[in-house]
XYZ file of C-alpha atoms in Angstrom:
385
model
C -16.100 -4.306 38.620
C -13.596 -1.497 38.292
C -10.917 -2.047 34.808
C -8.501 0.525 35.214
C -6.773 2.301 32.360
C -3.316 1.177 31.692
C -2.435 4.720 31.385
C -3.321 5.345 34.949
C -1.493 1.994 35.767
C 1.723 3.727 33.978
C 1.442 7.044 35.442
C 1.361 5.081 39.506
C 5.180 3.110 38.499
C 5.961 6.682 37.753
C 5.475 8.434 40.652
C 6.443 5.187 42.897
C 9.731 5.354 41.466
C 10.056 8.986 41.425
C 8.424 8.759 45.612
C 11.298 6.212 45.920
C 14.098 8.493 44.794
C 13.238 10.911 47.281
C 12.092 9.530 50.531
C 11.698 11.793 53.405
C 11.358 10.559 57.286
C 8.098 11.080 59.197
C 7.386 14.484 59.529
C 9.434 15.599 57.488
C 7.698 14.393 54.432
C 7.608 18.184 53.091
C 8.365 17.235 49.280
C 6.258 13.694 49.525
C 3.640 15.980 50.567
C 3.373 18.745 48.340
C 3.622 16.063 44.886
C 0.650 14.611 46.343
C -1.081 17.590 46.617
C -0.579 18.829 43.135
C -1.550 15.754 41.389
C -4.370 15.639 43.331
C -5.743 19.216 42.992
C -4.721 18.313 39.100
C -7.597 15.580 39.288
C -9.677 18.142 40.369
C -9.951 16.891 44.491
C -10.894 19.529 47.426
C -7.139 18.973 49.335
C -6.407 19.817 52.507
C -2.894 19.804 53.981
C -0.902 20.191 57.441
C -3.081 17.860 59.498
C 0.072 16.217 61.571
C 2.313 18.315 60.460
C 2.615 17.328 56.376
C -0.453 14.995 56.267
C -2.995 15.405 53.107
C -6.074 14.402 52.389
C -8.270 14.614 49.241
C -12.347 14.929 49.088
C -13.684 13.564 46.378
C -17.704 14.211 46.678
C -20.082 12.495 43.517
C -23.426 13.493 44.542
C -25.099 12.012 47.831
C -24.244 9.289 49.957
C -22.209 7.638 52.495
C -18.343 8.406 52.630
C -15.832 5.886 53.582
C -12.050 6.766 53.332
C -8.956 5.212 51.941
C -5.834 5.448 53.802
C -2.054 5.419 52.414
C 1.338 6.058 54.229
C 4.044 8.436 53.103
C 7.016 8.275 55.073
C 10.589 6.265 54.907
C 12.891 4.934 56.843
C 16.838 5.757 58.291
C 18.207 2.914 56.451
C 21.106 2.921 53.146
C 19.557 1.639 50.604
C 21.907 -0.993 48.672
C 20.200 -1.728 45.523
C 21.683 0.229 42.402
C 19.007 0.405 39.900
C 18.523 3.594 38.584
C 15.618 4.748 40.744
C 17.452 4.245 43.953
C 17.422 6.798 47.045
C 18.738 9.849 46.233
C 18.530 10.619 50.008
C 22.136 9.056 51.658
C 20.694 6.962 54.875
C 17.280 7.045 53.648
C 14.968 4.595 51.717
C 11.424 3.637 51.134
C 11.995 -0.222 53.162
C 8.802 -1.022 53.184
C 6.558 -0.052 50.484
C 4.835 3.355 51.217
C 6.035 4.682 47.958
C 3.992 1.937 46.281
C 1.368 2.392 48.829
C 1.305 6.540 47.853
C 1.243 5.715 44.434
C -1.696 3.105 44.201
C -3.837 5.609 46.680
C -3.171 8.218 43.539
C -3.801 6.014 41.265
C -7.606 5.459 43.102
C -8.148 9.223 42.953
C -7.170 9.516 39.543
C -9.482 6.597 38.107
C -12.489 7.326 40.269
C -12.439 11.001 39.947
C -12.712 10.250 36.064
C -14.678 7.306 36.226
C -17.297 8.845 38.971
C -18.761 5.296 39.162
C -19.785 5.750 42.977
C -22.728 8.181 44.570
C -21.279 9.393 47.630
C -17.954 11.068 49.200
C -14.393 9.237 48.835
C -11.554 10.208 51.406
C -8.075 9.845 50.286
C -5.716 9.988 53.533
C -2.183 10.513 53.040
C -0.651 10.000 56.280
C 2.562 10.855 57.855
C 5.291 9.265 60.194
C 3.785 5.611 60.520
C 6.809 3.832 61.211
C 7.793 5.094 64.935
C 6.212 8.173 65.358
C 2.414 7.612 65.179
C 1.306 9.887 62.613
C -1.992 8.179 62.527
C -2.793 8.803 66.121
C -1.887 12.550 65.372
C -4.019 12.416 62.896
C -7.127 11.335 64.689
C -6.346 13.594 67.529
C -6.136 16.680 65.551
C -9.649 15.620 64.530
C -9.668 13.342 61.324
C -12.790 11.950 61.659
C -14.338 15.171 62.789
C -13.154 17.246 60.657
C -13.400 14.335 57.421
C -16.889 12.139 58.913
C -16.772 8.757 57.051
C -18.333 5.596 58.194
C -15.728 3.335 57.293
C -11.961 3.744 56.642
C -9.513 0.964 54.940
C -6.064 0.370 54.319
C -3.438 -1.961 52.151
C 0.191 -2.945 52.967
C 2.097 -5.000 50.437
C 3.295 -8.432 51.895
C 6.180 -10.360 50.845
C 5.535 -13.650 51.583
C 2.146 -13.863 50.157
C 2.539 -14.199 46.314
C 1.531 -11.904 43.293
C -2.273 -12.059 43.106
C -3.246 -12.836 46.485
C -4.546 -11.200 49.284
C -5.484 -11.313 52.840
C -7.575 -10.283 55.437
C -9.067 -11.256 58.677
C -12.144 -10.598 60.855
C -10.398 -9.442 64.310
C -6.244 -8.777 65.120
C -4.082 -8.263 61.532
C -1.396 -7.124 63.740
C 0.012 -7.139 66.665
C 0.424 -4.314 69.595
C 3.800 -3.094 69.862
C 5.689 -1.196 73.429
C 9.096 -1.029 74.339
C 10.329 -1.555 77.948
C 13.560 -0.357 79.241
C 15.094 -1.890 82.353
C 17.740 -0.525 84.915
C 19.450 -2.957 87.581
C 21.066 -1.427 89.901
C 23.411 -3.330 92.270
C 26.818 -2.460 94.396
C 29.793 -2.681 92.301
C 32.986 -4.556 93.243
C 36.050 -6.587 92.408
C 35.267 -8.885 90.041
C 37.363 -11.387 92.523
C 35.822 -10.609 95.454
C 32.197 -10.604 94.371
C 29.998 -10.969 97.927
C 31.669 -7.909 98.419
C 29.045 -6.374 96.267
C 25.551 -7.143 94.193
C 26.001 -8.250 90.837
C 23.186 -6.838 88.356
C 24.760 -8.541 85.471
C 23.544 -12.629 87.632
C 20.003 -10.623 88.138
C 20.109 -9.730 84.404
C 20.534 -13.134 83.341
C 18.119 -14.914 85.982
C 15.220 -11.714 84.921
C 15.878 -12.911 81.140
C 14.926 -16.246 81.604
C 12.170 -15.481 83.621
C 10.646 -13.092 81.140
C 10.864 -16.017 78.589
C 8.886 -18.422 81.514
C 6.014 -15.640 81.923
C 4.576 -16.489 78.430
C 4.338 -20.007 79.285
C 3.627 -20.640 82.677
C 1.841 -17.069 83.434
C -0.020 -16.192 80.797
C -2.292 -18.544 78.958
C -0.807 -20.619 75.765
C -3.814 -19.221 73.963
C -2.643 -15.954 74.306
C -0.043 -15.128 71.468
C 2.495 -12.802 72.822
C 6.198 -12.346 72.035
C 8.809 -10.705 74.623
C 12.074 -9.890 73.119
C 15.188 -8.744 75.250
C 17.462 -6.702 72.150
C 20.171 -4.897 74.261
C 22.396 -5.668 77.303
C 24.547 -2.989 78.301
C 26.818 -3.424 81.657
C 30.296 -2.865 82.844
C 33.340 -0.893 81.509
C 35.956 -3.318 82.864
C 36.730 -6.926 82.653
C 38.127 -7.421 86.220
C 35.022 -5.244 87.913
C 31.225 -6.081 89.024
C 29.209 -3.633 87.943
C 27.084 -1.007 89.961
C 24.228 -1.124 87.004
C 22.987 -3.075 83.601
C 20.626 -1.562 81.343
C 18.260 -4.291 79.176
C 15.469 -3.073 76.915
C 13.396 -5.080 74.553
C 10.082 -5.012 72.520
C 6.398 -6.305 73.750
C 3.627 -7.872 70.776
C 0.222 -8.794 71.507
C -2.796 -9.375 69.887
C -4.906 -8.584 72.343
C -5.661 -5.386 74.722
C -6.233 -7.430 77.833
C -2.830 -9.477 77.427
C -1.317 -6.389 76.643
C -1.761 -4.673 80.309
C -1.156 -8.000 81.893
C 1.838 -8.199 80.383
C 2.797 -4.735 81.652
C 1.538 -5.854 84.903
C 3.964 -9.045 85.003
C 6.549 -7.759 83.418
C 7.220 -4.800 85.961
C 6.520 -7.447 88.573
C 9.358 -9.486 87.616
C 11.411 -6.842 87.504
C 10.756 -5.779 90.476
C 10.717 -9.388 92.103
C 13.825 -11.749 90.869
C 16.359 -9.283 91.377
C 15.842 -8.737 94.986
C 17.240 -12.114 96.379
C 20.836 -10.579 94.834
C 20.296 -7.344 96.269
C 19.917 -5.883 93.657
C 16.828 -3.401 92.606
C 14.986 -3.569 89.429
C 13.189 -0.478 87.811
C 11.365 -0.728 84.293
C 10.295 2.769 82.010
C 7.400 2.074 79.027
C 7.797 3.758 76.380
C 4.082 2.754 74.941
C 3.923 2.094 71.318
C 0.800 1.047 68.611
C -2.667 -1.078 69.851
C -3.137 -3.552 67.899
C -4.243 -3.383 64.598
C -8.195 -4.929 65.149
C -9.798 -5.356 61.791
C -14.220 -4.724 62.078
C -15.461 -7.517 61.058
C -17.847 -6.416 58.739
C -15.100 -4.429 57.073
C -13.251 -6.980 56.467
C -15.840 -9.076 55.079
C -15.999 -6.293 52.296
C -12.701 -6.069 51.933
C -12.455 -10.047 51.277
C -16.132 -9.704 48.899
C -14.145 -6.261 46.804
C -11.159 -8.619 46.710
C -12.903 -11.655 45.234
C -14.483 -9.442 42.488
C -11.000 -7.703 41.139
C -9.851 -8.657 37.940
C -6.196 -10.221 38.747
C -6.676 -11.497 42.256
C -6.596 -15.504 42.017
C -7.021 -15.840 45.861
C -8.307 -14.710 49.300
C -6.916 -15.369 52.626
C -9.669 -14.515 55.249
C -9.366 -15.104 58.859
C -5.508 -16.249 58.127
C -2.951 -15.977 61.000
C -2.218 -12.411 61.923
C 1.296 -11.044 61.840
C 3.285 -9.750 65.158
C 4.816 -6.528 63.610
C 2.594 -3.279 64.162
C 1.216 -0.344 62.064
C -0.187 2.759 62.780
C -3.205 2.589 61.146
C -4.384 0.672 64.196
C -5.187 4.179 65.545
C -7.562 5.091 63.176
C -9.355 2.033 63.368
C -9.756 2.271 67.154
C -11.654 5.511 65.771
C -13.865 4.201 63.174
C -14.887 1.123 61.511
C -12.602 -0.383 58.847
C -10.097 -2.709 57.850
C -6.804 -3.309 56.964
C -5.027 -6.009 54.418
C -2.271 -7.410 52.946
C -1.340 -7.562 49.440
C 0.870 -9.732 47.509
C 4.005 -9.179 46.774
C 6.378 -12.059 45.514
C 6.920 -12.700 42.127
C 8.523 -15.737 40.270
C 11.814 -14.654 42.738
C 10.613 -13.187 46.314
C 11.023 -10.140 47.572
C 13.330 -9.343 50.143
C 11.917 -8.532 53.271
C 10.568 -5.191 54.563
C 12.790 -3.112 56.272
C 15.607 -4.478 54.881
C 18.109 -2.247 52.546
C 18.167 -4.652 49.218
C 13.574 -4.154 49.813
C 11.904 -2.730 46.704
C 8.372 -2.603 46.145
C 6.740 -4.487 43.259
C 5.444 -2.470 40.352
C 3.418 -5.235 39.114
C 0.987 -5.080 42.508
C 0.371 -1.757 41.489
C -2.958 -2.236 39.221
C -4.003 -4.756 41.641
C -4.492 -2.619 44.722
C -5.633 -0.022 42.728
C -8.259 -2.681 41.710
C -9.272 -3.983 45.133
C -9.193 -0.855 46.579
C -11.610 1.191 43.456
C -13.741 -2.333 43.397
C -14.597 -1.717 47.126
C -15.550 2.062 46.888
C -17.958 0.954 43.823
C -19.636 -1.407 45.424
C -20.141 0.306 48.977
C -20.737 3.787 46.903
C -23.297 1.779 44.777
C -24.751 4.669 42.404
């Protein structure tokens, strides 16, 4: 049962504050990168850097055994931050929204107690990734040969969760979250007066009928069993009040939690558009732009996850099998690769967080010795010297 020291503890609020003054977009996380790679060459690691572009990772080897590897993200987001404490964004338009400063820090944190501690027999590791919100820095990653190049038998990741109180944390056997693809749809009819419209084809009637049809598909096409969410986000049409337009351009987001109702979705989807247009003349044309699998939890990982999580001093409860969430994450890649989890950590205090990805978000220092806790607990116990 890992105890970690509170000067480690200390040292992880440091650099998650100083992470959060200086946040860096994916790919571009040249700064992020190099701090990580100097405290971790300072706790004596083998570090490697520019795998996707300014990924790290960190060997830590403690005689033989199996190797598993821990995973953190380093990017932020295009956002403007409005909080004013003192370790706000110094970056105008950019922010850590959604906890991988914390997330950075803890993953240090790990390094820095169990390359002191050595209370494991085997090989630990630490993955800093890159660009996990929108660019896929974790399927770069694996294609530029992560698990080749790094061989580990398992590989896990935290997220903080607001919503889910100080102290708790969850994890399920199966789908944590959801797949995640954007569609973008072009109608194209025959402009005209807007007085004299069976003079022409009137994409923005098709728009409106193809809406409400995409709504109908999850519940009459697909079973009720299957938890999917379509989204229309944007409508853009017409230049003139008095004029039909030739065109309207929709686009919106797909999320399922499962591969199969993910390409029948695609299927239906570009069969409705295609279909409930054409009684208005008008012509319907959908482009993918293909986005994250879903994030599919082994379920023997998580079992250890949920076992590490039970034994860590601080954590009062464990959510296993709970409902998964419909938002997406990268790490899904990397677990399509290997065995491993991924789970949720606690974040609300006595007054809850605000949300992630919003611009008043700030991660909770006090969740910091806790994933440090599950996270060292786990590599004990699966590194059992």
């Amino acid at each position: 049962m890992a105890v970690i020291s509170q000067h480690i503890i200390e040292q992880a609020k440091h650099w998650r504050r100083d992470f959060h003054m200086r946040p860096e977009l994916g790919l571009n996380e040249h700064g992020t990168a190099k701090i990580i790679s100097e405290l971790l060459l300072s706790f004596g690691l083998e570090v490697h850097t520019g795998i996707a572009e300014t990924g790290v990772i960190a060997t830590l080897r403690n005689g033989e055994g199996p190797s598993i590897g821990l995973r953190a993200d380093i990017d932020a987001l295009p956002i403007h931050e409005l909080n004013d404490f003192a370790h706000q964004s110094q970056n105008p338009g950019l922010m850590h929204a959604c906890g991988h400063d914390g997330h950075t820090s803890i993953l240090l944190g790990v390094a820095k107690h169990l390359s002191e501690s050595r209370h494991f027999r085997g090989t630990v590791h630490f993955i800093f990734q890159p660009a996990e919100e929108n660019f896929g820095g974790g399927e770069m990653m694996v294609k530029e040969g992560l698990f080749e190049r790094f061989p580990m038998q398992a590989v896990y990741a935290l997220h903080n969760w607001p919503g889910l109180p100080v102290g708790e944390v969850a994890v399920s056997q199966g789908p944590m979250m959801a797949s995640q693809d954007n569609f973008y749809i072009t109608l194209t009819g025959k402009g005209c007066h807007a007085a004299m419209p069976e003079l022409g084809a009137d994409p923005v009637v098709a728009g409106a009928q193809l809406i409400l049809s995409l709504q109908s598909l999850i519940s009459r096409r697909l079973s009720p069993l299957e938890q999917t969410v379509i989204s229309l986000t944007q409508l853009q049409a017409g230049e003139a009040i008095n004029v039909i337009p030739e065109t309207l351009q929709m686009s919106g987001t797909l999320r399922c939690l499962s591969s199969k109702t993910r390409e029948t979705c695609w299927q239906l989807i570009e069969e409705y558009v295609k279909a409930v247009p054409q009684p208005f003349g008008v012509k319907g044309e959908v482009r993918w732009e293909y986005g994250y699998p879903v994030t599919q939890n082994h379920a023997a990982q998580a079992d250890i996850v949920r076992i590490a999580a039970e034994n860590t001093p601080g954590v009062q409860k464990v959510h296993f099998n709970n409902a998964p969430s419909m938002a997406a994450e990268d790490f899904a890649y990397l677990l399509e690769a290997c065995p491993g989890a991924y789970f949720w950590l606690g974040a609300d205090g006595a007054t809850p967080s605000a949300s992630l990805h919003s611009p008043r978000y700030d991660f909770n220092d006090d969740i910091i010795p806790l994933g440090i806790g599950v996270l060292t607990t786990l590599v004990e116990r699966e590194l059992n010297a």
